């Protein structure tokens, strides 16, 4: 039987397409496009060039979502209570990233995991196009403060160049290096 997660559907703001590609490249993905479709396609495993599986799609957000995000931003600007709740939620991401909403990717080795973290930091450094739009928010190796497992290293990243959700709040991503083999679960 074949049954698996195939893709994540993401959106970006008009004009941010090149930044989205840059982010995907820094993550180590292969980036393609199929004309005439409007989607940037990121192949998470760059050796698997399937356009329907192993992929993240990103396209410009719809006019309806643009209108929604504009209203959301205006409401945020006019409501201290809403802003505080948003800031508290964002801080919770930083304090407790393993339990906050995100999706994640596995890297093959400690070296490829670390090299990806380094590329993301480089791509978002001072004066770089992704400065302020991409942030490595935490890296946890077993035994580190905030680490919750000895089975993997976890790196958490925030960006607002794309999101599978509400662009105003951005997207959190997780990078993993699996140190120990997966545990086989029992049915719930
Ligand atoms: Fe996770």
Tab-separated table of C-alpha atoms and ligand atoms in Angstrom:
chain	number	residue	atom	x	y	z
A	1	UNK	CA	0.000	0.000	0.000
A	2	UNK	CA	1.231	3.482	-0.787
A	3	UNK	CA	-0.192	6.226	1.390
A	4	UNK	CA	1.946	9.188	2.375
A	5	UNK	CA	2.133	12.923	2.829
A	6	UNK	CA	2.695	14.414	-0.619
A	7	UNK	CA	2.997	18.179	-0.307
A	8	UNK	CA	2.523	21.373	1.606
A	9	UNK	CA	0.727	24.227	-0.148
A	10	UNK	CA	2.234	27.605	0.682
A	11	UNK	CA	1.678	31.198	-0.360
A	12	UNK	CA	3.866	34.282	-0.651
A	13	UNK	CA	3.283	37.986	-1.154
A	14	UNK	CA	3.552	39.507	-4.645
A	15	UNK	CA	7.201	40.335	-5.331
A	16	UNK	CA	8.616	37.768	-2.898
A	17	UNK	CA	8.995	34.853	-5.340
A	18	UNK	CA	12.782	35.198	-5.642
A	19	UNK	CA	13.140	35.249	-1.840
A	20	UNK	CA	11.057	32.097	-1.609
A	21	UNK	CA	13.369	30.382	-4.103
A	22	UNK	CA	16.387	31.577	-2.139
A	23	UNK	CA	14.920	30.157	1.068
A	24	UNK	CA	14.215	26.782	-0.562
A	25	UNK	CA	17.748	26.627	-1.997
A	26	UNK	CA	19.230	27.468	1.432
A	27	UNK	CA	17.141	24.612	2.864
A	28	UNK	CA	18.877	22.295	0.375
A	29	UNK	CA	15.832	21.679	-1.816
A	30	UNK	CA	15.803	21.525	-5.626
A	31	UNK	CA	13.587	24.271	-7.080
A	32	UNK	CA	11.573	23.908	-10.296
A	33	UNK	CA	8.481	25.252	-11.993
A	34	UNK	CA	6.029	23.688	-14.424
A	35	UNK	CA	4.632	26.160	-16.966
A	36	UNK	CA	2.017	27.536	-17.130
A	37	UNK	CA	1.240	26.748	-13.492
A	38	UNK	CA	1.947	29.529	-10.967
A	39	UNK	CA	3.686	27.312	-8.425
A	40	UNK	CA	7.301	27.395	-7.344
A	41	UNK	CA	8.032	23.746	-6.569
A	42	UNK	CA	10.563	22.776	-3.905
A	43	UNK	CA	11.650	19.124	-4.004
A	44	UNK	CA	12.596	18.370	-0.398
A	45	UNK	CA	14.772	15.397	-1.385
A	46	UNK	CA	16.560	17.032	-4.333
A	47	UNK	CA	17.173	13.628	-5.920
A	48	UNK	CA	13.436	12.898	-6.164
A	49	UNK	CA	12.120	15.161	-8.908
A	50	UNK	CA	8.466	14.121	-8.628
A	51	UNK	CA	6.188	17.174	-8.974
A	52	UNK	CA	3.327	15.595	-7.040
A	53	UNK	CA	5.105	14.112	-4.047
A	54	UNK	CA	8.090	15.125	-1.848
A	55	UNK	CA	7.208	18.751	-2.611
A	56	UNK	CA	6.335	22.124	-1.199
A	57	UNK	CA	4.362	24.341	-3.562
A	58	UNK	CA	4.412	28.107	-3.232
A	59	UNK	CA	2.339	30.562	-5.232
A	60	UNK	CA	1.220	34.169	-4.830
A	61	UNK	CA	-1.534	34.493	-2.309
A	62	UNK	CA	-5.024	34.943	-3.727
A	63	UNK	CA	-6.746	38.335	-3.808
A	64	UNK	CA	-9.151	37.073	-1.162
A	65	UNK	CA	-6.281	36.159	1.186
A	66	UNK	CA	-4.564	39.488	0.441
A	67	UNK	CA	-7.745	41.252	1.550
A	68	UNK	CA	-7.928	39.086	4.670
A	69	UNK	CA	-4.264	39.715	5.579
A	70	UNK	CA	-4.728	43.467	5.065
A	71	UNK	CA	-7.718	43.496	7.417
A	72	UNK	CA	-5.814	41.359	9.919
A	73	UNK	CA	-2.825	43.726	9.870
A	74	UNK	CA	-5.069	46.784	10.307
A	75	UNK	CA	-6.800	45.087	13.230
A	76	UNK	CA	-3.435	44.172	14.773
A	77	UNK	CA	-2.256	47.772	14.417
A	78	UNK	CA	-5.350	49.098	16.175
A	79	UNK	CA	-5.615	46.558	19.006
A	80	UNK	CA	-3.041	46.418	21.782
A	81	UNK	CA	-4.772	43.347	23.188
A	82	UNK	CA	-4.513	41.542	19.854
A	83	UNK	CA	-0.862	42.586	19.421
A	84	UNK	CA	0.038	41.379	22.905
A	85	UNK	CA	-1.687	38.045	22.309
A	86	UNK	CA	0.221	37.694	19.022
A	87	UNK	CA	3.553	38.561	20.675
A	88	UNK	CA	2.869	36.114	23.511
A	89	UNK	CA	2.048	33.390	21.003
A	90	UNK	CA	5.245	34.123	19.068
A	91	UNK	CA	7.294	34.030	22.288
A	92	UNK	CA	5.729	30.671	23.077
A	93	UNK	CA	7.101	29.420	19.729
A	94	UNK	CA	10.581	30.414	20.852
A	95	UNK	CA	10.184	28.941	24.364
A	96	UNK	CA	8.433	25.702	23.437
A	97	UNK	CA	9.083	25.143	19.705
A	98	UNK	CA	8.557	21.384	19.770
A	99	UNK	CA	4.876	21.873	20.684
A	100	UNK	CA	4.192	24.843	18.418
A	101	UNK	CA	2.764	24.531	14.902
A	102	UNK	CA	5.323	23.818	12.180
A	103	UNK	CA	6.314	21.195	9.679
A	104	UNK	CA	9.720	19.612	9.336
A	105	UNK	CA	12.387	17.893	7.289
A	106	UNK	CA	15.007	15.253	7.926
A	107	UNK	CA	18.630	15.698	6.853
A	108	UNK	CA	20.939	12.801	6.226
A	109	UNK	CA	23.800	13.478	8.618
A	110	UNK	CA	25.074	15.794	11.297
A	111	UNK	CA	27.158	17.516	8.619
A	112	UNK	CA	24.258	18.137	6.224
A	113	UNK	CA	22.033	19.269	9.130
A	114	UNK	CA	24.675	21.706	10.367
A	115	UNK	CA	25.525	22.893	6.830
A	116	UNK	CA	21.851	23.740	6.266
A	117	UNK	CA	21.651	25.726	9.519
A	118	UNK	CA	24.825	27.560	8.439
A	119	UNK	CA	23.378	28.340	4.967
A	120	UNK	CA	20.175	29.703	6.522
A	121	UNK	CA	22.161	31.930	8.910
A	122	UNK	CA	24.342	33.111	6.025
A	123	UNK	CA	21.344	33.820	3.767
A	124	UNK	CA	19.685	35.910	6.489
A	125	UNK	CA	22.795	37.757	7.639
A	126	UNK	CA	23.282	41.542	7.672
A	127	UNK	CA	22.721	43.081	4.258
A	128	UNK	CA	21.425	39.833	2.732
A	129	UNK	CA	18.040	39.773	0.946
A	130	UNK	CA	16.520	37.519	3.627
A	131	UNK	CA	17.699	39.662	6.561
A	132	UNK	CA	14.726	40.127	8.892
A	133	UNK	CA	12.647	37.693	6.823
A	134	UNK	CA	14.309	34.489	7.994
A	135	UNK	CA	15.603	33.570	11.425
A	136	UNK	CA	17.152	30.462	12.942
A	137	UNK	CA	15.297	30.583	16.267
A	138	UNK	CA	16.824	27.584	18.048
A	139	UNK	CA	19.086	24.572	17.568
A	140	UNK	CA	18.907	21.680	20.020
A	141	UNK	CA	21.325	18.792	20.160
A	142	UNK	CA	20.717	16.057	22.771
A	143	UNK	CA	21.670	17.363	26.200
A	144	UNK	CA	21.254	21.032	25.228
A	145	UNK	CA	18.959	23.266	27.281
A	146	UNK	CA	15.513	22.900	25.695
A	147	UNK	CA	16.277	19.562	24.041
A	148	UNK	CA	13.443	17.062	24.553
A	149	UNK	CA	14.941	13.952	22.973
A	150	UNK	CA	18.181	12.049	22.538
A	151	UNK	CA	16.978	10.544	19.270
A	152	UNK	CA	17.472	13.614	17.091
A	153	UNK	CA	18.891	17.101	16.740
A	154	UNK	CA	16.301	19.774	15.975
A	155	UNK	CA	16.691	23.191	14.387
A	156	UNK	CA	13.813	25.662	14.299
A	157	UNK	CA	13.420	28.398	11.735
A	158	UNK	CA	10.931	31.214	11.257
A	159	UNK	CA	10.234	33.015	8.012
A	160	UNK	CA	7.607	35.365	6.667
A	161	UNK	CA	8.480	35.029	2.987
A	162	UNK	CA	6.044	32.142	2.745
A	163	UNK	CA	3.521	30.302	4.872
A	164	UNK	CA	1.202	27.348	4.725
A	165	UNK	CA	-1.366	29.431	6.558
A	166	UNK	CA	-1.532	33.111	7.458
A	167	UNK	CA	1.363	35.060	5.964
A	168	UNK	CA	1.131	37.870	8.527
A	169	UNK	CA	2.238	35.423	11.215
A	170	UNK	CA	4.827	33.677	9.032
A	171	UNK	CA	5.838	30.043	9.084
A	172	UNK	CA	7.886	27.956	11.481
A	173	UNK	CA	9.902	25.059	10.077
A	174	UNK	CA	11.901	22.298	11.728
A	175	UNK	CA	15.112	20.679	10.509
A	176	UNK	CA	16.038	17.318	11.959
A	177	UNK	CA	19.012	15.019	12.073
A	178	UNK	CA	17.846	11.586	13.242
A	179	UNK	CA	20.571	10.166	15.449
A	180	UNK	CA	18.773	6.945	16.359
A	181	UNK	CA	16.473	4.795	14.188
A	182	UNK	CA	12.724	5.462	14.369
A	183	UNK	CA	10.735	3.814	17.122
A	184	UNK	CA	7.924	1.600	15.792
A	185	UNK	CA	4.694	2.788	17.459
A	186	UNK	CA	1.796	0.689	18.674
A	187	UNK	CA	-1.744	1.445	17.427
A	188	UNK	CA	-3.558	4.073	19.517
B	1	LIG	FE1	8.397	18.946	15.226
